PDB file of C-alpha atoms in Angstrom:
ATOM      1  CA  UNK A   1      84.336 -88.642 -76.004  1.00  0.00           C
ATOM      2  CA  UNK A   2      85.125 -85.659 -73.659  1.00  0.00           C
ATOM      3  CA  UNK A   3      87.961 -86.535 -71.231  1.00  0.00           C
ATOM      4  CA  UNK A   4      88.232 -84.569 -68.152  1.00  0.00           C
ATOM      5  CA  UNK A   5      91.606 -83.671 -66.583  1.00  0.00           C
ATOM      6  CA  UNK A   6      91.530 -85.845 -62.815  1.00  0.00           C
ATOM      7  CA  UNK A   7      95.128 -85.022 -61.844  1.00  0.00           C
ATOM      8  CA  UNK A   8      98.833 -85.163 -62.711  1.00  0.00           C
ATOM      9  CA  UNK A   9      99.843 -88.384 -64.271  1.00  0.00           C
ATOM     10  CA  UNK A  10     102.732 -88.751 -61.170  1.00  0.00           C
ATOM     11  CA  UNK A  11      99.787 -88.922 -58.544  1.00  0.00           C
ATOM     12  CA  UNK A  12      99.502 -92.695 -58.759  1.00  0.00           C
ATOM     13  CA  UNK A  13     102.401 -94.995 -59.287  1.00  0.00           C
ATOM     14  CA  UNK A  14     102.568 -98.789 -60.579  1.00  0.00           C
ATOM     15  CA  UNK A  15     100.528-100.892 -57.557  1.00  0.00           C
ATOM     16  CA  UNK A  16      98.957 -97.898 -56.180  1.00  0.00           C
ATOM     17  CA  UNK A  17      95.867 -96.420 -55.910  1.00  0.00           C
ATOM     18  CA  UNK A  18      93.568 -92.934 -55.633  1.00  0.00           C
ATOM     19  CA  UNK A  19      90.593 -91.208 -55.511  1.00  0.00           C
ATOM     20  CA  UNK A  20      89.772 -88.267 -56.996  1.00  0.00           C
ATOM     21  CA  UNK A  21      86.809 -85.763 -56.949  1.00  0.00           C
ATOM     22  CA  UNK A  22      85.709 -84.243 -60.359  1.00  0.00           C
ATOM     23  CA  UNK A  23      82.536 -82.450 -60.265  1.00  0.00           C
ATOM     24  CA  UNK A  24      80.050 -84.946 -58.317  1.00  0.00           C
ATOM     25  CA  UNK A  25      81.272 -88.007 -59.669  1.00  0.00           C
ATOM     26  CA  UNK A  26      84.257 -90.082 -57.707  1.00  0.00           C
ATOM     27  CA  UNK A  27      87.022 -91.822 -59.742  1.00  0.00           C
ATOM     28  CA  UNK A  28      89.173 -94.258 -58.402  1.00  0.00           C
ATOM     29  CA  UNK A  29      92.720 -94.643 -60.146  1.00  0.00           C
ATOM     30  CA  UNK A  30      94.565 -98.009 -60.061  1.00  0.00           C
ATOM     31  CA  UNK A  31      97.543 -99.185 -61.361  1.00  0.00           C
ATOM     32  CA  UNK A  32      97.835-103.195 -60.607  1.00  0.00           C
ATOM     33  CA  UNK A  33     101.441-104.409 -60.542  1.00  0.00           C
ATOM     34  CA  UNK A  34     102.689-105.298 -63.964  1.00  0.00           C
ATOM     35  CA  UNK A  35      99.687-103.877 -65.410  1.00  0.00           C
ATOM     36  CA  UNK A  36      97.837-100.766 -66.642  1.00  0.00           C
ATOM     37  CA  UNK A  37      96.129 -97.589 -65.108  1.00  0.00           C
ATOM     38  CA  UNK A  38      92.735 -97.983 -64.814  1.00  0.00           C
ATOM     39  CA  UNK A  39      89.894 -95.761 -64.117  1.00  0.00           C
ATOM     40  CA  UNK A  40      87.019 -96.857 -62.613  1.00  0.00           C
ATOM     41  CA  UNK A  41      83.798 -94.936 -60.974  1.00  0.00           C
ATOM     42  CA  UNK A  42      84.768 -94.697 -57.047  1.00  0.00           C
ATOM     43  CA  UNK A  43      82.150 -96.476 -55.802  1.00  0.00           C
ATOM     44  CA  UNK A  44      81.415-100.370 -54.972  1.00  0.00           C
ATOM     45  CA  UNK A  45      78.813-101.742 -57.494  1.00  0.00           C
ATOM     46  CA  UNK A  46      77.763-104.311 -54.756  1.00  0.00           C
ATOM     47  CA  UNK A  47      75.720-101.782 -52.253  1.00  0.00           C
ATOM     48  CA  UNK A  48      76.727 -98.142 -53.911  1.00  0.00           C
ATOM     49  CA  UNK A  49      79.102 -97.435 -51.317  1.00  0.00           C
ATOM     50  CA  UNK A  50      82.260 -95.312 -52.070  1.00  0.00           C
ATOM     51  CA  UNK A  51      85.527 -96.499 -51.881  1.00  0.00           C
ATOM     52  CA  UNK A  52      87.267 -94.046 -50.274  1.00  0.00           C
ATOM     53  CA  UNK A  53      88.841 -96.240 -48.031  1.00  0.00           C
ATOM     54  CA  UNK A  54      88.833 -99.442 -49.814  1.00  0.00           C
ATOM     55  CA  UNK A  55      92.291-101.553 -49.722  1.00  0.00           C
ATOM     56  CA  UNK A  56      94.344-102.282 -52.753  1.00  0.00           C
ATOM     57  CA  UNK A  57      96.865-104.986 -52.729  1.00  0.00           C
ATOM     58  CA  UNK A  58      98.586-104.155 -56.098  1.00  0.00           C
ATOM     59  CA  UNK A  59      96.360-106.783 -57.744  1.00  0.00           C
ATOM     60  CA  UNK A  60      92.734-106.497 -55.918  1.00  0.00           C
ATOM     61  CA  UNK A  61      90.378-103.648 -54.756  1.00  0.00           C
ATOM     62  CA  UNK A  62      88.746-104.608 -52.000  1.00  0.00           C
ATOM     63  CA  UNK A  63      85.847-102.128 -49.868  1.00  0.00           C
ATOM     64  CA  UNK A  64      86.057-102.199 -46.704  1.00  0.00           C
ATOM     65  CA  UNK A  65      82.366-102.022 -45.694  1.00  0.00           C
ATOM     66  CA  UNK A  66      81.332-105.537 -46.633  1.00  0.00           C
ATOM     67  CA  UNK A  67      84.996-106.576 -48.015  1.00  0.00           C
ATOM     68  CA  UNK A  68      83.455-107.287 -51.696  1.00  0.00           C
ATOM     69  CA  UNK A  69      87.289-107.694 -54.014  1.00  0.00           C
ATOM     70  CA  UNK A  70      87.345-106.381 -57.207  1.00  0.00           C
ATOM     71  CA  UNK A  71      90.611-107.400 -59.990  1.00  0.00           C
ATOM     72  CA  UNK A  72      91.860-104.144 -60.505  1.00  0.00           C
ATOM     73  CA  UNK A  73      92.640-104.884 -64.581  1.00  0.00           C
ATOM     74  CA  UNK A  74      89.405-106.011 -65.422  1.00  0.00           C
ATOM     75  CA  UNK A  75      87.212-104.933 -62.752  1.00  0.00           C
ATOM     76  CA  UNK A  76      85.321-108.079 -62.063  1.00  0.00           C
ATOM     77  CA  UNK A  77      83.972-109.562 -58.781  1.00  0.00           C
ATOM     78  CA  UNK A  78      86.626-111.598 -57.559  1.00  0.00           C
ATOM     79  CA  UNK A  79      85.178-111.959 -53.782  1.00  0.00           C
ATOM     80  CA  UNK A  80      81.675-113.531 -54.461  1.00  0.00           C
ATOM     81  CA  UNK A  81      80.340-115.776 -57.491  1.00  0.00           C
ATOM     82  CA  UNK A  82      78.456-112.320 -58.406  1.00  0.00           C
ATOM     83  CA  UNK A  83      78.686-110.993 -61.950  1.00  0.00           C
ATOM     84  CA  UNK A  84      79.305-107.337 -60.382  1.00  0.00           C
ATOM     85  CA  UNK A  85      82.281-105.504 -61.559  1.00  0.00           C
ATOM     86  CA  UNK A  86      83.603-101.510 -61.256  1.00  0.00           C
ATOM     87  CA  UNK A  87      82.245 -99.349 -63.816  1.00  0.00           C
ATOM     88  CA  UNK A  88      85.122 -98.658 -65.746  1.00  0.00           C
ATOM     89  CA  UNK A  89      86.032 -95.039 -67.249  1.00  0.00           C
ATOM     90  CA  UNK A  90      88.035 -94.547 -70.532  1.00  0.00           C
ATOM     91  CA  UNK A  91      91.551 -93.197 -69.637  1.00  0.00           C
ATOM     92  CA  UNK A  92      94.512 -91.439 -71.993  1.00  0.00           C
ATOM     93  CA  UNK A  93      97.484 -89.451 -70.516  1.00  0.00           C
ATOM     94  CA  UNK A  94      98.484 -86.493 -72.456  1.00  0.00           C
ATOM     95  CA  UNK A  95     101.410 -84.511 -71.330  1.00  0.00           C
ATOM     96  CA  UNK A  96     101.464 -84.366 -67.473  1.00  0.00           C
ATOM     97  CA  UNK A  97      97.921 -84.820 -66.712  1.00  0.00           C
ATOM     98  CA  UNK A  98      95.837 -88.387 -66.495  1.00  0.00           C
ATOM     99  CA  UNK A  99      92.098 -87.645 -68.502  1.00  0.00           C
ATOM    100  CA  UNK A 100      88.959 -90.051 -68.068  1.00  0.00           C
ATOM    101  CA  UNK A 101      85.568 -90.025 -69.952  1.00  0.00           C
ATOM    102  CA  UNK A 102      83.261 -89.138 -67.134  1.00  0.00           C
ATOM    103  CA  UNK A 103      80.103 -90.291 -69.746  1.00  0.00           C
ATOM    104  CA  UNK A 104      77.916 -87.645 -71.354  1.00  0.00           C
ATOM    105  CA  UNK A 105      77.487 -84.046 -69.704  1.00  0.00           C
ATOM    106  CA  UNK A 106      73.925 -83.177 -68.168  1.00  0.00           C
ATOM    107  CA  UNK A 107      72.954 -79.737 -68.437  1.00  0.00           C
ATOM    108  CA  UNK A 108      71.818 -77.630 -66.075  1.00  0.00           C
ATOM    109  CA  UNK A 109      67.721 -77.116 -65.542  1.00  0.00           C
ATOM    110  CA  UNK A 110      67.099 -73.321 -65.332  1.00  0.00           C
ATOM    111  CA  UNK A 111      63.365 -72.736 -63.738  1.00  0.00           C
TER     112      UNK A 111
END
């Protein structure tokens, strides 16, 4: 696994959320009430949009272009009886600084 710094770990607190820019990909940071921080790819699985400005309730992401609700500890469709969920990222905290597993990196083509 290679984990990626995304920001400082006091950049999202307990039933709050944020996205973050690394590279080209968008990660979206939640921390559901009672629960863990979660990472998940910023984006909504049901039409590819991003969730930049998305609502979270503590428990639920929801996007706001066709208000598709996502549990924000599992990541599962909780809107529609659709077996969608949020691609999920692996996440660690070491020191000050919140790391996710963006997935394998692609090399650059040189022509």
């Amino acid at each position: 696994m290679a984990f990626t710094a995304v920001c400082p770990k006091d950049a999202v607190a307990e039933g709050g959320m944020g996205l973050f820019q690394v590279g080209k990909k968008s990660v979206l940071l939640v921390w559901p009430q009672g629960g863990e921080l979660k990472a998940y790819r910023g984006r909504c699985p049901h039409a590819d949009m991003p969730l930049a400005d998305g609502c979270f309730d503590g428990q639920r992401v929801v996007c706001h272009i066709h208000q598709w609700g996502y549990d924000a500890g599992s990541g599962k469709c909780v809107s529609h009886a659709h077996p969608s969920a949020l691609h999920a990222y692996a996440l660690q905290v070491e020191g000050e600084d919140i790391l996710v597993d963006l997935g394998p990196v692609r090399s650059t083509r040189v022509s």
